[in-house]
Amino acid sequence: MRQVSIETGITKHAEGSCMIRIGDTHVLCTATIEERVPPFIKGSGQGWVTAEYGMLPRSTTSRMRREASAGKQGGRTVEIQRLIGRALRAGVDRNALGERQITVDCDVIQADGGTRCASITGGWVALRLAVNKLMKTGDVVTDPLVDPVAAVSCGIYAGQPVLDLDYPEDSEAGVDGNFIMTGSGRLIEVQMSAEGATYSRDEMNKLLDLAEKGVSELVAAQKAATGA
Amino acid sequence: MRQVSIETGITKHAEGSCMIRIGDTHVLCTATIEERVPPFIKGSGQGWVTAEYGMLPRSTTSRMRREASAGKQGGRTVEIQRLIGRALRAGVDRNALGERQITVDCDVIQADGGTRCASITGGWVALRLAVNKLMKTGDVVTDPLVDPVAAVSCGIYAGQPVLDLDYPEDSEAGVDGNFIMTGSGRLIEVQMSAEGATYSRDEMNKLLDLAEKGVSELVAAQKAATGA
Amino acid sequence: MRQVSIETGITKHAEGSCMIRIGDTHVLCTATIEERVPPFIKGSGQGWVTAEYGMLPRSTTSRMRREASAGKQGGRTVEIQRLIGRALRAGVDRNALGERQITVDCDVIQADGGTRCASITGGWVALRLAVNKLMKTGDVVTDPLVDPVAAVSCGIYAGQPVLDLDYPEDSEAGVDGNFIMTGSGRLIEVQMSAEGATYSRDEMNKLLDLAEKGVSELVAAQKAATGA
Amino acid sequence: MRQVSIETGITKHAEGSCMIRIGDTHVLCTATIEERVPPFIKGSGQGWVTAEYGMLPRSTTSRMRREASAGKQGGRTVEIQRLIGRALRAGVDRNALGERQITVDCDVIQADGGTRCASITGGWVALRLAVNKLMKTGDVVTDPLVDPVAAVSCGIYAGQPVLDLDYPEDSEAGVDGNFIMTGSGRLIEVQMSAEGATYSRDEMNKLLDLAEKGVSELVAAQKAATGA
Amino acid sequence: MRQVSIETGITKHAEGSCMIRIGDTHVLCTATIEERVPPFIKGSGQGWVTAEYGMLPRSTTSRMRREASAGKQGGRTVEIQRLIGRALRAGVDRNALGERQITVDCDVIQADGGTRCASITGGWVALRLAVNKLMKTGDVVTDPLVDPVAAVSCGIYAGQPVLDLDYPEDSEAGVDGNFIMTGSGRLIEVQMSAEGATYSRDEMNKLLDLAEKGVSELVAAQKAATGA
Amino acid sequence: MRQVSIETGITKHAEGSCMIRIGDTHVLCTATIEERVPPFIKGSGQGWVTAEYGMLPRSTTSRMRREASAGKQGGRTVEIQRLIGRALRAGVDRNALGERQITVDCDVIQADGGTRCASITGGWVALRLAVNKLMKTGDVVTDPLVDPVAAVSCGIYAGQPVLDLDYPEDSEAGVDGNFIMTGSGRLIEVQMSAEGATYSRDEMNKLLDLAEKGVSELVAAQKAATGA
């Protein structure tokens, strides 16, 4: 596992914010509270948590085209931000949150593999800080964040199971997965795919073992950062 | 497992085509051979397999907006077609295919849950038929389709593990997964996610057991349809 | 005139549906009833009938780009779907229909010339079936479908007037037209154009004669299919 | 027929230009010569004529949204500009033109019905002037403009056949048509449609008779304007 | 300063309109009154003035791509129309105007440098005429147009300060500016930029002196045209 | 003038980078070198400098919509990034740079007024660092950065000329300007505009005096940061 650091209070405007650094992958996460919800849950008394993801054009080795100027978010971006939102919601009691929306923005400042996992882990911290504010003011009474959410990638690189792939490892790995879990060790989402390859259930289990170790380390870092 | 039927030779223009029906889910799959490849593999001697996915506006209970008229493919569509392409490529020896591209189009005529899995299973049949043509003409000598690819969804519905969820089951299931495997029982992709819930490794293993059974049934249907 | 077949009840979700096959041209038509109307007739007591048209990417000899992925409907698509909607409305008493909208989707599964005419003829059948449902439930009392609508293409090919052009004839014809008529022999729309050529009124009249014959055959097939 | 005037040489940059005024309908037409052709005829030795159409936002009674700001050309615009291009090409010998493209832009300054017909009639004048330039310089030797092209609308208004509908007539007419013809009386395109109505062949013939009279008047005005 | 002419009443539909000609630069300006305002001032009792700008495709030496067909307004267009709107608003008492919006459309018919300045100067005339109408009907009581607005470009060309640059001068000038002023000599906006060059405050002052002379000439032409 | 800090070497991938902080306005600037130029200067031997600008969604008091998800860059964004590029090019000898392009990305992390000026000032630092690399490797021999470029905003707030407006001042100021200058005191661009107000030449001169003081302070900070 690469070095993990989580620095909170990065921007003065957001209700919650942090810069998460996992090795050379740096992601700025902010959480915004809005007193409105999407149409499909209006009047239900439940809240919503959603996420958006972006990469700064020069967060990568060579410059990527800015999506705003390309005129649309690419398929990879859309897929990742749907994943982040789904993952965070799994740790939230939406009744306790009440009819409001929290949007978590994850913007990659520097990329070196594992940006979607760093976004989920850092996004949870931003969400935690924003919810703390709602509880301080009494807008929310019961803590809606029932179990912390964190994510790590693992893969089979050079024949060996490897935890927390950096970019060079990730681009070589024939099989890699993203494992999203809770602080209490439950699974939220497993995405394990092979590009031009296949894998056995035994190999899958080895990666799950690694991921469990990685996630518990990340959850500890989240707790340290939020004083929980 | 719902009733499976695969009818080949559905359209006269495509190099390979079938209508796959899994219960009330009907998907038309066609494979198109083009003697060109995407820029990033030009000159490599390797081929490419890609996929596109769409739903007819009234394939669903209430009419969906036509994506062409909305002016873009939604996030779900993009995510699914990337998944189909990745899955099919896992069963292909791209060197044996040679420098050409096969595009598999999966268009949902009628939806009742599991459309992405049906698309992968039916898409493989269309691909198989198109490759047969290339081998008959001698354009391809060694069979590039090394191991059949099929997919099935499973979930936990009403507390019980269920194979091949239909739409009513799928919309109620707190945990569901898509399992893509080969005919020889290797895994290609596992996507198992919880919406507002979590699951244990034990539950995951039960679904994997079910999926293995389902996929072997689907591979048998593929073989029957293509005469392999 | 090529062989005509109309198979109804193709999809379980749509209020009306059919697959129309005119020779090797196959179009799936569905009709969707919605209890709302466009803003410009809200409160008028009148209903609306509109249409959308699409071609599956591999309905044609070589694969066309999917319009949803291109990000917009091409000029030809827009022109055709406006024509279908206008044609169908000519046979509808919009006061009798009441303030609701019926959307007819015409999706070309396999193309061999004459897809817009097949869409109109098949679209009318889907519309007929949907309206039958409204009358059965008593939501509509007076039949709003006053006179059946059907369409056929004719052209001058190799110097001869030809009824119901297939794709090879259509691409060679210097002059061709689409003739939309009612069951009682009235005209709804005539579009007769020359690409890099011209024609006389006499030639136009010969094509109109042919079209009248073709349309009466199509109206008979519509009646047989809907049991009217 | 409303008053017709054609003023040439409206803009100093275009190879051919005119302002055509038919009653209160005013269209600015320019022709641009470019020494390139679309890909599908490259190397064929043939030329191409194409057209674009637009309305200034306040050419109409109430302001229309600017299409450039809406982000796309509407269906009506696309349909009209395809029609104009097709019509003009019918009068052109594309071999005599040689491998170059002429783009005719028709921009409606003030609209009062019949803008597409005015665009065709005025567009031909701009085309004529641009081709004159090519012949003067010797770039083109044989005149490629074989037969002048003009267009007029007719309709059934208050039960009577009417030539050259203005906007109030046009919006009330249940049946109206656009008739594109050559100076020698041949037909290029007939589009005769009914909105929520139908018509007989006899009515169609009456409108064709009117259109022939109108077009011959327009062709005379074209000749006067271009000194032909 | 090039020859200035302002012809009013150009289109019958618009509440105010003029064609402004400054040398070979011709811009058609129309003003549209609408009894609604943008959301951000709803209920404030204040009005709004906004502007849109466009160039006909062949207003320039070589044909430009039509922005409606390109699918978006270019950066230059957006920048110019924001400038025009801001400039015109500086001369308007928005309380006196009352809660309504006036949209000024500036469409360049022929371009030869200085189109944005001509648009502002002509746009003011169209606005003046539209407001006159509102005052005649009594919808507006106190004249909201407090001080006329006009604009001129100046630059340093061949080492010399030059007033009202035409296109050849403008494309050669290393430094050029747009100066928007009121009839009483106050400044509204100064935009003075250097492309690959720099300038001194002394040079800036010389251009300001020239601009003052130019603007007073333009304001006189505005007054003559509107009979003020 | 608010507190200025410039921290270099912020991202490991970019050829030059810094975080500029002017009070609570924080902008991340990166410079990317590419060995290609835009088509219009290909083969000229000259280089190009261009810029792109963006704001993170929660860089502002309330969350802004992400431009990538809105599907286009807004008018303000386009205007600002054109300004930044123009400003930076004024300090560059494009012949000395040689036929390559440097793209400066300015992404606002936290906004409190003056983001465009901070982008120019910080963008110059990123550019300086990237060019230093080119000179170290010998790819560029003569320093193309002839005179440093920096920018500051000034305005009339509560009747007083104010240097370096923060957001609350900026939104209240009736007159404000952006002043872009070189280290040697030459002007590059002056944009001084009034929203619903006007100003005199005397007021303009007072702001220019202030701006000169501000820019010399910024140039000193640039030099300290780049060790020049």
Tab-separated table of C-alpha atoms in Angstrom, chain D residues 22 76 105 114 133 155 183:
chain	number	residue	atom	x	y	z
D	22	ILE	CA	-41.640	38.424	-53.266
D	76	ARG	CA	-37.518	22.456	-40.736
D	105	ASP	CA	-26.614	30.560	-48.843
D	114	GLY	CA	-42.983	31.124	-49.327
D	133	LYS	CA	-17.731	34.699	-63.464
D	155	GLY	CA	-52.559	25.988	-51.902
D	183	GLY	CA	-37.822	27.424	-67.515
